[in-house]
Short mmCIF file of C-alpha atoms and ligand atoms in Angstrom, two decimals:
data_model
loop_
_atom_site.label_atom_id
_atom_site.label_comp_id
_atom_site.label_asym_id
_atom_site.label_seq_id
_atom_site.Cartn_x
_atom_site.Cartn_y
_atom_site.Cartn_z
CA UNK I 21 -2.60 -4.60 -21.23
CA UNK I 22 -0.58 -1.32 -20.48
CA UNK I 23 2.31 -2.29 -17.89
CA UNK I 24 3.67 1.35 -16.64
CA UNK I 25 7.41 1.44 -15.62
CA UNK I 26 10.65 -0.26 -17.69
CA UNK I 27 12.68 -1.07 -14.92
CA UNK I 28 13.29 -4.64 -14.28
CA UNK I 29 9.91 -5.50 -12.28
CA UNK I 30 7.21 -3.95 -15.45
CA UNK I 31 9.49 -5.72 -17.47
CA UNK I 32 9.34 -9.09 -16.15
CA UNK I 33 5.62 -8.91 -15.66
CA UNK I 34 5.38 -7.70 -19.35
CA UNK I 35 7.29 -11.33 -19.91
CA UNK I 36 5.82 -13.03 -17.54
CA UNK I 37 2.21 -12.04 -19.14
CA UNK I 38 2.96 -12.67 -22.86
CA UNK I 39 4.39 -16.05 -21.65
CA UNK I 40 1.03 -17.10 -19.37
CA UNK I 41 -1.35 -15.48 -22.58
CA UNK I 42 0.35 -15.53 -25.62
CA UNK I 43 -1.02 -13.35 -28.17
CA UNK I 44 -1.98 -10.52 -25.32
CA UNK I 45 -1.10 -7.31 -26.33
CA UNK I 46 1.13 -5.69 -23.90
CA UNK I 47 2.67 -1.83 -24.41
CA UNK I 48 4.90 -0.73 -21.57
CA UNK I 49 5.31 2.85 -21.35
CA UNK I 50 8.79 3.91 -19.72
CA UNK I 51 9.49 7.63 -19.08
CA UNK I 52 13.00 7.40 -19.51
CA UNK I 53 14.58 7.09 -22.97
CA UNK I 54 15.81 3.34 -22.31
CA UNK I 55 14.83 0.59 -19.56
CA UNK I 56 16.56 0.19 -16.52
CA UNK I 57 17.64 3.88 -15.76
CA UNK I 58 16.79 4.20 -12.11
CA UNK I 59 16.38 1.58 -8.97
CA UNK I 60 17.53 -1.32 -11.53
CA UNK I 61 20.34 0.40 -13.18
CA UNK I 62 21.64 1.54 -9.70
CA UNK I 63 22.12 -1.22 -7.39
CA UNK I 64 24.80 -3.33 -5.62
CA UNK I 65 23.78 -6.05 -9.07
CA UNK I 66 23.81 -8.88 -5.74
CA UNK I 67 21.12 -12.02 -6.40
CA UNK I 68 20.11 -12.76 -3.10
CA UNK I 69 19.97 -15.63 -1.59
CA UNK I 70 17.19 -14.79 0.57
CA UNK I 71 19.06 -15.58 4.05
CA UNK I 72 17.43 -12.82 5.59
CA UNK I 73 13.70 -12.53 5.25
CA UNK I 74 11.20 -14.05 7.50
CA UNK I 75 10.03 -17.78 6.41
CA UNK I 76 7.03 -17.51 4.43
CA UNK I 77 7.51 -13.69 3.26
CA UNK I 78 6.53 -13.20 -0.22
CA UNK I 79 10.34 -11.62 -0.23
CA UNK I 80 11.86 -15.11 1.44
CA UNK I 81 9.66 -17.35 -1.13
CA UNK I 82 10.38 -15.28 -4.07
CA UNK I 83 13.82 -14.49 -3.54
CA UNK I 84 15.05 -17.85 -2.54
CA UNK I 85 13.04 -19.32 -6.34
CA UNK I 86 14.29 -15.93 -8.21
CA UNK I 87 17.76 -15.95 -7.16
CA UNK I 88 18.05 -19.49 -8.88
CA UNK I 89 15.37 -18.61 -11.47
CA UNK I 90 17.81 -15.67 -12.48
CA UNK I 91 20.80 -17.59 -12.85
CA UNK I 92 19.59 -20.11 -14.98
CA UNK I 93 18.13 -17.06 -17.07
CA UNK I 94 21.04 -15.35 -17.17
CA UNK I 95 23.09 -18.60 -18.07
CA UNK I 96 20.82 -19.31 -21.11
CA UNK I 97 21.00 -15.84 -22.48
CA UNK I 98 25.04 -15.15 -22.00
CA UNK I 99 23.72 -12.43 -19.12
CA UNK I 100 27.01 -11.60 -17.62
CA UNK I 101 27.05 -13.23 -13.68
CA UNK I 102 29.02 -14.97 -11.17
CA UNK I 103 28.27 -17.00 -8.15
CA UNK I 104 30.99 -15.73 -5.62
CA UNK I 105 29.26 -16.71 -1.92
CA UNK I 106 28.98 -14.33 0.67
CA UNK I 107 30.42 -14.24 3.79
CA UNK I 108 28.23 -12.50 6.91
CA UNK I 109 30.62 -11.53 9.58
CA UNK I 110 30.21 -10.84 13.09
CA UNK I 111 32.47 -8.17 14.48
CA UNK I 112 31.12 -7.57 17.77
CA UNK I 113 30.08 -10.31 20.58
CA UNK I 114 26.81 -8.72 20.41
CA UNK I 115 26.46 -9.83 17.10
CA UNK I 116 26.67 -13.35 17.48
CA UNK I 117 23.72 -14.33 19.08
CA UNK I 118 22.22 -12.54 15.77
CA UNK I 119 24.86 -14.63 13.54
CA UNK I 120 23.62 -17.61 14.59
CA UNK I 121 19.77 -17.13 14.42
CA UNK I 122 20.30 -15.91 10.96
CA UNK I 123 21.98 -19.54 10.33
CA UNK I 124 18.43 -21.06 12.04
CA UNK I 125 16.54 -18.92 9.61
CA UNK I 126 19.09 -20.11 6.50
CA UNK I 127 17.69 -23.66 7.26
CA UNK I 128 14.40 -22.49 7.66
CA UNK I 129 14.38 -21.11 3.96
CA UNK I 130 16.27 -24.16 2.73
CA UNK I 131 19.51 -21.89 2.12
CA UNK I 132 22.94 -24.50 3.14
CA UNK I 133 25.49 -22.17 5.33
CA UNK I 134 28.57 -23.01 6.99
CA UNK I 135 29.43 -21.73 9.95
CA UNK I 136 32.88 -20.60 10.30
CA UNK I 137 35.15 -19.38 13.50
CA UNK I 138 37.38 -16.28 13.34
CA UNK I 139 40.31 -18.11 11.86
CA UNK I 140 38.36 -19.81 9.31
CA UNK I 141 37.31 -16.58 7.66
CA UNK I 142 40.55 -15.88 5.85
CA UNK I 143 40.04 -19.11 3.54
CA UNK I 144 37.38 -17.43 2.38
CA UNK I 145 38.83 -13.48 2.81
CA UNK I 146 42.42 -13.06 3.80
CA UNK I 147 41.85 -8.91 4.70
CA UNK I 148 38.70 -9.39 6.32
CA UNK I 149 38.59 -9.39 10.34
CA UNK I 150 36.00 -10.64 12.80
CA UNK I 151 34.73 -12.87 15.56
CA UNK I 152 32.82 -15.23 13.53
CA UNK I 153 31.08 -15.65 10.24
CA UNK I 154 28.69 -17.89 7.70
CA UNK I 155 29.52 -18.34 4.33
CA UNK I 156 26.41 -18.35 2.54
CA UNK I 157 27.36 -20.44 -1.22
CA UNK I 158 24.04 -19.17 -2.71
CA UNK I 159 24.54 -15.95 -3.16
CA UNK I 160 25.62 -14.44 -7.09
CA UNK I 161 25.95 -11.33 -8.66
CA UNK I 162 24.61 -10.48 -11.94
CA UNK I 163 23.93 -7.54 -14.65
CA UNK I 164 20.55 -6.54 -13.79
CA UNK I 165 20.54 -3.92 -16.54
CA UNK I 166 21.17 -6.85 -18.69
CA UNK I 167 18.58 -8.46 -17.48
CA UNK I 168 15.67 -6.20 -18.04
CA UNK I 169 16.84 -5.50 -21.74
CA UNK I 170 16.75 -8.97 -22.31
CA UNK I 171 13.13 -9.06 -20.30
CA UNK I 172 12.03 -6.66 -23.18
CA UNK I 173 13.29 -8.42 -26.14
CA UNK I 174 11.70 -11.33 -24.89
CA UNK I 175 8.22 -9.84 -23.88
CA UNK I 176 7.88 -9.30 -27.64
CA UNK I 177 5.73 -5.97 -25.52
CA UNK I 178 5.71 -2.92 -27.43
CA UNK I 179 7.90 -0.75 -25.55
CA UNK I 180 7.25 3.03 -25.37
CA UNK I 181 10.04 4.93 -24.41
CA UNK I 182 9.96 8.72 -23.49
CA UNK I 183 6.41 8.12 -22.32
CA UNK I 184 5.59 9.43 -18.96
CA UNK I 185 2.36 8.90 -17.51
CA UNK I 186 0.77 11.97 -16.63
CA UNK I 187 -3.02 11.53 -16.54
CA UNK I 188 -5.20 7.78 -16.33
CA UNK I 189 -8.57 7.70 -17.27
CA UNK I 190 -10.52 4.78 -15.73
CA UNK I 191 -14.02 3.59 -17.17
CA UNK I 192 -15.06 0.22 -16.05
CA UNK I 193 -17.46 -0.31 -19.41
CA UNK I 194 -14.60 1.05 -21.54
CA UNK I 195 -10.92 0.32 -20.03
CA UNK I 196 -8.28 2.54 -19.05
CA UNK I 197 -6.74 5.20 -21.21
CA UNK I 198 -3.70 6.65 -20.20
CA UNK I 199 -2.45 10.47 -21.13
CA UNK I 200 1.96 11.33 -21.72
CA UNK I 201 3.55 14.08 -21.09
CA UNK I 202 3.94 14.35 -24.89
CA UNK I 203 0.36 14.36 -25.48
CA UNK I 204 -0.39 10.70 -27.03
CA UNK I 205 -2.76 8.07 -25.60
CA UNK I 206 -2.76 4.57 -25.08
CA UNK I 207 -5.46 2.47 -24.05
CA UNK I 208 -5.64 -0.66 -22.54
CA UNK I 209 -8.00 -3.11 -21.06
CA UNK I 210 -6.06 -3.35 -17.83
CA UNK I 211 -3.30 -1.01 -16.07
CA UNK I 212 -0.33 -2.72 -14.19
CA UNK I 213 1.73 -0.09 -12.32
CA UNK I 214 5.16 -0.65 -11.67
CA UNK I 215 6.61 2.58 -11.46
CA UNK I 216 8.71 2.22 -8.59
CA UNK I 217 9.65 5.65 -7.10
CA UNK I 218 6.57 6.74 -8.30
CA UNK I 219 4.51 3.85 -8.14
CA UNK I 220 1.73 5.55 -5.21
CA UNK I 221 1.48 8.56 -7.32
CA UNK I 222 0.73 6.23 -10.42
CA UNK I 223 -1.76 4.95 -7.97
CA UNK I 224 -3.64 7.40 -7.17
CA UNK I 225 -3.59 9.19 -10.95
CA UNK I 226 -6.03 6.08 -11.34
CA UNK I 227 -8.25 7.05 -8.74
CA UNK I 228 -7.30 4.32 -6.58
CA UNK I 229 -5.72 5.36 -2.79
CA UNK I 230 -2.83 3.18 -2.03
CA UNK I 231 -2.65 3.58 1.91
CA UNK I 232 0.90 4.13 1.35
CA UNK I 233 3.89 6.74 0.52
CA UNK I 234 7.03 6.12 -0.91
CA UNK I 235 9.64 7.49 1.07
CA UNK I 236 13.15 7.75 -0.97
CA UNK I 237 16.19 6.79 0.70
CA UNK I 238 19.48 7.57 -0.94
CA UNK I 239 22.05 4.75 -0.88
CA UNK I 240 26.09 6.17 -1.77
CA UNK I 241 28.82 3.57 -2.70
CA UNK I 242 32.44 4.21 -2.33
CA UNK I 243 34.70 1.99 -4.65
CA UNK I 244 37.95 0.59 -3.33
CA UNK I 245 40.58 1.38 -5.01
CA UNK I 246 42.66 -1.62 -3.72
CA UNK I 247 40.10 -4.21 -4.61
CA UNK I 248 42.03 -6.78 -4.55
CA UNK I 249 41.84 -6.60 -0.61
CA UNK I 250 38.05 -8.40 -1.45
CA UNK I 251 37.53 -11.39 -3.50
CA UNK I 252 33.52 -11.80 -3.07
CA UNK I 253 30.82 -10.06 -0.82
CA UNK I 254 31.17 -9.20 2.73
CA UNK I 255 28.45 -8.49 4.71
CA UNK I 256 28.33 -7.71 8.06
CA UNK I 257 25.64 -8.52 10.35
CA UNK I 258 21.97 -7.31 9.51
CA UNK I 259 20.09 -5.42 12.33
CA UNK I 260 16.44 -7.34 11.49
CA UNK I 261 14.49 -4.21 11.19
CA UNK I 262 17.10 -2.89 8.85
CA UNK I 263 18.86 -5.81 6.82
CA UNK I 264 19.45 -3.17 4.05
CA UNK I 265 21.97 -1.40 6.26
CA UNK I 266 25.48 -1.48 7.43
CA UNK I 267 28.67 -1.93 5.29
CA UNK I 268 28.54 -4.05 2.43
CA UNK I 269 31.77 -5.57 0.24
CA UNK I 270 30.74 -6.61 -2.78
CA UNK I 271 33.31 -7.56 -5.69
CA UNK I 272 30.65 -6.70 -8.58
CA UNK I 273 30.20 -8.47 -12.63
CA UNK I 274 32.68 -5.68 -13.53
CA UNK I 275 35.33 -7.02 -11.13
CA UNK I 276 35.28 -3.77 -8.71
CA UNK I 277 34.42 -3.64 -5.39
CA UNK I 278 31.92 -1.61 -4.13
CA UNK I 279 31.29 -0.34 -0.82
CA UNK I 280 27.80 0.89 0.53
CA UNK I 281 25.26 1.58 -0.11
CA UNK I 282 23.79 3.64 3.31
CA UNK I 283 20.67 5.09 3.57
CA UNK I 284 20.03 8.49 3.83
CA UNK I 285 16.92 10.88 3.01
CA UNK I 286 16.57 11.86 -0.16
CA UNK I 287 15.59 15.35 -1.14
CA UNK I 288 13.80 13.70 -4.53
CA UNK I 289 12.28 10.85 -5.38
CA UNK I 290 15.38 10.62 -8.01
CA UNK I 291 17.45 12.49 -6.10
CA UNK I 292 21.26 11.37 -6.45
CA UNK I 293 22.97 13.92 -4.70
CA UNK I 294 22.08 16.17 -1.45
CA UNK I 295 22.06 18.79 -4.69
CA UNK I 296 19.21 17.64 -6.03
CA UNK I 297 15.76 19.10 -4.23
CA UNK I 298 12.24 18.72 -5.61
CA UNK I 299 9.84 20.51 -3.49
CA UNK I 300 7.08 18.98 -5.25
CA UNK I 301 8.22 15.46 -4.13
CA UNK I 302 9.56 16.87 -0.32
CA UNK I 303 5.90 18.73 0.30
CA UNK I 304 4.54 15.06 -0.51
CA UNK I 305 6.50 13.51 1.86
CA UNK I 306 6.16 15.78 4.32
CA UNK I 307 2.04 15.68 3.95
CA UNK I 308 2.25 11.95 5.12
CA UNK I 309 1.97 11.52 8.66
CA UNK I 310 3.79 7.87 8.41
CA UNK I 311 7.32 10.14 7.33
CA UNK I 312 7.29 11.80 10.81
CA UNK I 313 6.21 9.04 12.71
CA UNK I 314 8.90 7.15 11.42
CA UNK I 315 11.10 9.80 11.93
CA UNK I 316 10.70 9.94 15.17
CA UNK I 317 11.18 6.17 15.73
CA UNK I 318 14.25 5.85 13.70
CA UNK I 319 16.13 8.96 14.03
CA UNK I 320 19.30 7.37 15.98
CA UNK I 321 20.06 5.20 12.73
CA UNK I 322 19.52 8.11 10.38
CA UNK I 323 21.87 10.14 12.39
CA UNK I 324 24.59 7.60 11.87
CA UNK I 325 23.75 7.07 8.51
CA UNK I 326 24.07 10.83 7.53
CA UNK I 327 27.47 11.09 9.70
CA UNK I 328 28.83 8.24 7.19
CA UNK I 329 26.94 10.64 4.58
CA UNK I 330 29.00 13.21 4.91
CA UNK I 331 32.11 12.03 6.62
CA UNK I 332 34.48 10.04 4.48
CA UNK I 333 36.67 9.75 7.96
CA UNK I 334 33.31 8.04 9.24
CA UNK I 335 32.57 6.33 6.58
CA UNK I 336 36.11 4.41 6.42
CA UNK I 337 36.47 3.63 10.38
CA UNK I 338 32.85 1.95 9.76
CA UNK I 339 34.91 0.04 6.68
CA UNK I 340 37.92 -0.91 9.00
CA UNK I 341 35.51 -2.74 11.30
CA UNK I 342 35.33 -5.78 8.53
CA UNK I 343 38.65 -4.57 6.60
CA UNK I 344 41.26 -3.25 8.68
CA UNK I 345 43.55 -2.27 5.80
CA UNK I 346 41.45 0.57 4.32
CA UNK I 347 42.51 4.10 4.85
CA UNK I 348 40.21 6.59 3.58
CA UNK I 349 42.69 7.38 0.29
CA UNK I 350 41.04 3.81 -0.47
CA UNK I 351 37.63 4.83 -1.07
CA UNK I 352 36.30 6.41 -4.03
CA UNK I 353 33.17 7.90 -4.70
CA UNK I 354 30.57 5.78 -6.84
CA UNK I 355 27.28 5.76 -8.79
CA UNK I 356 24.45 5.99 -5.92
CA UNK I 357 20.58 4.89 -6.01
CA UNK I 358 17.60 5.50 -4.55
CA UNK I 359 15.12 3.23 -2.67
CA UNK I 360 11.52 3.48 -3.04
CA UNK I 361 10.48 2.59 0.09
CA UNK I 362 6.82 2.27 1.24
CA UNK I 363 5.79 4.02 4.34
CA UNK I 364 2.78 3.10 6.06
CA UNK I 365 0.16 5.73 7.62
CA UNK I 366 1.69 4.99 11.16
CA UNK I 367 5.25 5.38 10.18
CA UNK I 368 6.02 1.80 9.58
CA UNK I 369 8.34 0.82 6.70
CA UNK I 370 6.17 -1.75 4.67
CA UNK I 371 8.61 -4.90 5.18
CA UNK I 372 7.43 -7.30 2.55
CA UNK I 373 6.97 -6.89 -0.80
CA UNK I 374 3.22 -5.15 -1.71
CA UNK I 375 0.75 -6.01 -4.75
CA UNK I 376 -2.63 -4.69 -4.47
CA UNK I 377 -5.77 -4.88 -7.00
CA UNK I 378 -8.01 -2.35 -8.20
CA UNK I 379 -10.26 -1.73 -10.89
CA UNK I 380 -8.82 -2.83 -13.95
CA UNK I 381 -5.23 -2.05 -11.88
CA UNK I 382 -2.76 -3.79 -10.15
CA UNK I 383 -0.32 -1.74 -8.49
CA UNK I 384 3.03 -2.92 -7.13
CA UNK I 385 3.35 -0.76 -3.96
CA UNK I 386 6.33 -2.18 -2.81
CA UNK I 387 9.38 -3.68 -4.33
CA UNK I 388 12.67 -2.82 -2.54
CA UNK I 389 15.34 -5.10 -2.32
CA UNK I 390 15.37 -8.35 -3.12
CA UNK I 391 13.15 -6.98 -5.74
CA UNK I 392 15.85 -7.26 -8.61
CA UNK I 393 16.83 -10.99 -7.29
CA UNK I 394 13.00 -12.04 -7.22
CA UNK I 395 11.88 -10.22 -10.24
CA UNK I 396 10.18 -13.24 -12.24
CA UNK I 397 8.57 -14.47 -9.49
CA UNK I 398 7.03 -11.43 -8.81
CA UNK I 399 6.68 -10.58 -12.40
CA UNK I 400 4.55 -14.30 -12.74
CA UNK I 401 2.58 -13.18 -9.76
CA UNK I 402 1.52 -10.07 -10.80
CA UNK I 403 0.96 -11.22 -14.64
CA UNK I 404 -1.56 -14.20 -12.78
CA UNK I 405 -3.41 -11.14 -10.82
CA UNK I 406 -3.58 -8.75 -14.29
CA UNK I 407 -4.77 -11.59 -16.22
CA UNK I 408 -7.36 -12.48 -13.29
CA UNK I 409 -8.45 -8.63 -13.43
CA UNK I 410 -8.64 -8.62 -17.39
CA UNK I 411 -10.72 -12.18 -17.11
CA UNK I 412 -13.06 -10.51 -14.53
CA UNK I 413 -12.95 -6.83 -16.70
C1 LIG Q 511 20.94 1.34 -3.74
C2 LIG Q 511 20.16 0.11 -4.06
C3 LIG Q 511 20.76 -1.16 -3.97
C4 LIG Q 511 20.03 -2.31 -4.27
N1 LIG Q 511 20.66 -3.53 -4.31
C5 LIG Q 511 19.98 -4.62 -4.71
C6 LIG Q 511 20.64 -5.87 -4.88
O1 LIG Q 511 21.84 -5.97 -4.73
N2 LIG Q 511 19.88 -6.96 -5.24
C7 LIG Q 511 18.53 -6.88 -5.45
O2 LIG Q 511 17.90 -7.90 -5.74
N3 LIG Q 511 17.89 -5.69 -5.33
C8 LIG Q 511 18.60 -4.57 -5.00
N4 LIG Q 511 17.96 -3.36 -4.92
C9 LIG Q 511 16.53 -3.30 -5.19
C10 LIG Q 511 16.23 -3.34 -6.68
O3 LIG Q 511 17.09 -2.50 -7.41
C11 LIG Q 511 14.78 -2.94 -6.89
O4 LIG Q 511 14.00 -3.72 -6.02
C12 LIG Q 511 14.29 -3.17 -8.31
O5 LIG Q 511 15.18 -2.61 -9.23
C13 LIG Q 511 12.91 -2.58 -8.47
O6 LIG Q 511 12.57 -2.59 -9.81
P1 LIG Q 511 11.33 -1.75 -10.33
O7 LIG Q 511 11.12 -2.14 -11.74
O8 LIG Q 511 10.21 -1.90 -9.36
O9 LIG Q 511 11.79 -0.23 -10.19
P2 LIG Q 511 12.64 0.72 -11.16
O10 LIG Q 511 13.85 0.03 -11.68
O11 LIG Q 511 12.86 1.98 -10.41
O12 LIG Q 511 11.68 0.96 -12.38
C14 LIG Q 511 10.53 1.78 -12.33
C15 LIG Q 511 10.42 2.48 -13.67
O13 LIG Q 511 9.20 3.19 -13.75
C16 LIG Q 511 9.42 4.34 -14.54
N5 LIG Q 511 8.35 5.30 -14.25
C17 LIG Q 511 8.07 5.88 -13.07
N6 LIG Q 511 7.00 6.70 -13.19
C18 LIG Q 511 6.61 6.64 -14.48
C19 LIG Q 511 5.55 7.27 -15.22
N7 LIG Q 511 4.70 8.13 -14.64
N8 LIG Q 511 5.44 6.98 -16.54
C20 LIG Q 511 6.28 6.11 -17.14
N9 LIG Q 511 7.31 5.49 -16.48
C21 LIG Q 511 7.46 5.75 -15.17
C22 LIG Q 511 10.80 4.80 -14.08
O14 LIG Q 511 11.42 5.66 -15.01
C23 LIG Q 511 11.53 3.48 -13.90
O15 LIG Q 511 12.28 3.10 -15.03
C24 LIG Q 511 18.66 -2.20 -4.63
C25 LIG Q 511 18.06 -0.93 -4.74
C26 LIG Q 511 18.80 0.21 -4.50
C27 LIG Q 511 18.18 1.55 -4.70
#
């Protein structure tokens, strides 16, 4: 079985599969020289408690088992991690109406909140300011990064580092062979692709046409300098079509607190900073007619979004709204990421996580956030579909 892609979601499948077939042969082929360099290595390291997706999502089922799932795995291997709550705070009466559906759709997902009026907020958060909140007690934060290297050890998967993908070779009598940059080749009965920022070009190197695009989105953290104005995570409340965005507290495993991350456009599929352009990867997006259509549907957010992009001044007034204390001397600039974000044909942003079968493939399409929180679930579920392929091969 060749798993492509050694961030935390190839990794757990890779675990997940040696575990459901022992004695499988698995190789994992990483382009990078370690695991864990890009969407797993740069996150806000939150597990989820899965407050926010809609009942019966793949992300809502996965994310409420993973986040306790990764825990417990992180408990029995020493995995660094702390379960600090979150608070969700309303700032603006036109938020509460949203506060308190997202308390209906807690109960719905079996998550326990508490809801909590504006004075009750500071025995939770003394600096923090609004109308009303929930304290979710679920949620945790963890060393991802961690995580997957322990994922690896585990697998007992040969892991290929420095190996990027660059040609697949599909024959359904004879398997799929897969070409590296550096010239070697692997073969394997079945091809799992979880490549992440590149996971639809991995796609269609197999011949297979995944109906989607990944669409990068930068997200930038500020740190606070004065952290100890935050003692947990502080979230504000999620706009449904967007829960990713907004300004986010969150007192991390390495005791700082980091602010962000937005979401702006990024010029590469790895690209960290406005400096970094790949025309390669912008012609691609460009080609898809989904990027434009959802351009023109969500241009008002991504307007505010780059304002906070480029403006520290905006980006701390946004801060104020949940922290009044911060002054823009406060905020530091941090470590950003990038999203791989699937974009439908019509310009809708695939919501739900997205696994999809081909020949001797399975491709995960789609694995944004929660993704990191819900990464052995998914990695079980997309072992059971590899193993079904190989059984059927
Ligand atoms: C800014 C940000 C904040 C986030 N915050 C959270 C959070 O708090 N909690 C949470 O649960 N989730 C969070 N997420 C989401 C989470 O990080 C991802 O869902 C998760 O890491 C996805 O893992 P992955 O293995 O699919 O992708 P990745 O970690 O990106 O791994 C894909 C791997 O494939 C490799 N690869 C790509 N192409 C090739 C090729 N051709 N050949 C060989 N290797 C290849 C890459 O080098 C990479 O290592 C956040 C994401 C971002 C960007």
């Amino acid at each position: 079985m060749l798993v492509i892609g050694g961030g935390i979601v190839g990794l757990s499948t890779a675990y997940a599969i040696t575990r459901a077939a022992p004695g499988t042969r698995v190789t994992v082929l990483e382009k990078e020289p370690g695991p864990a360099r890009h969407q797993t290595g740069r996150n806000s390291g939150v597990v989820h408690s899965g407050i926010y997706y809609r009942p019966g999502s793949l992300k809502a089922r996965y994310a409420v088992r993973g986040a306790a799932e990764m825990i417990k795995f992180c408990t029995e291997y020493g995995i660094a991690h702390a379960v600090t709550g979150k608070l969700i705070v309303a700032t603006g009466r036109e938020e509460l109406p949203r506060l308190h559906a997202l308390v209906q759709r807690g109960r719905e997902n079996g998550i326990p909140v508490r809801e909590l009026g504006a004075a009750q907020i500071a025995e939770y958060e003394p600096e923090v300011r609004g109308l009303a909140a929930i304290h979710v007690g679920t949620t945790a934060v963890c060393d991802f990064v961690a995580v997957a290297r322990r994922l690896a050890e585990a697998s007992g998967a040969e892991i290929r580092y420095g190996a990027q993908v660059v040609r697949i070779d599909r024959r359904p009598e004879r398997g799929v062979a897969v070409r590296t940059a550096r010239g070697d080749v692997v073969r394997g009965r079945v091809l799992v692709n979880c490549a992440g920022l590149h996971c639809d070009e991995v796609a269609r190197l197999t011949g297979d046409e995944p109906e989607v695009r990944i669409v990068p989105f930068r997200g930038e953290y500020y740190e606070l300098a004065r952290p100890e104005l935050v003692r947990g995570l502080v979230h504000p409340v999620p706009d449904p079509a967007f829960p990713f965005l907004g300004v986010h507290l969150t007192r991390g495993i390495d005791r700082e607190v980091h602010i962000g991350p937005n979401a702006v456009p990024a010029l590469a599929r790895e690209g960290y900073g406005w400096g970094v352009v790949r025309p390669r990867d912008l012609a691609g997006t460009a080609a898809w007619p989904g990027t434009w259509r959802m351009g023109r549907r969500h241009w008002r957010y991504g307007v505010g979004e780059l304002r906070r992009s480029v403006s520290k001044r905006a980006f701390a007034q946004a801060v104020r709204r949940l922290l009044p204390e911060v002054t823009e001397q406060d905020l530091v600039r941090a470590t950003p990421g990038v999203r791989a974000q699937a974009v439908l044909r019509d310009g809708t942003l695939v919501d739900d996580f997205l696994i999809r079968e081909g020949a001797r493939a399975v491709h995960v399409l789609n694995a944004p956030s929660p993704a990191a929180t819900a990464s052995l679930p998914i990695g079980r579920d997309v072992a059971r579909r590899a193993l079904t392929v190989l059984g059927s091969a």
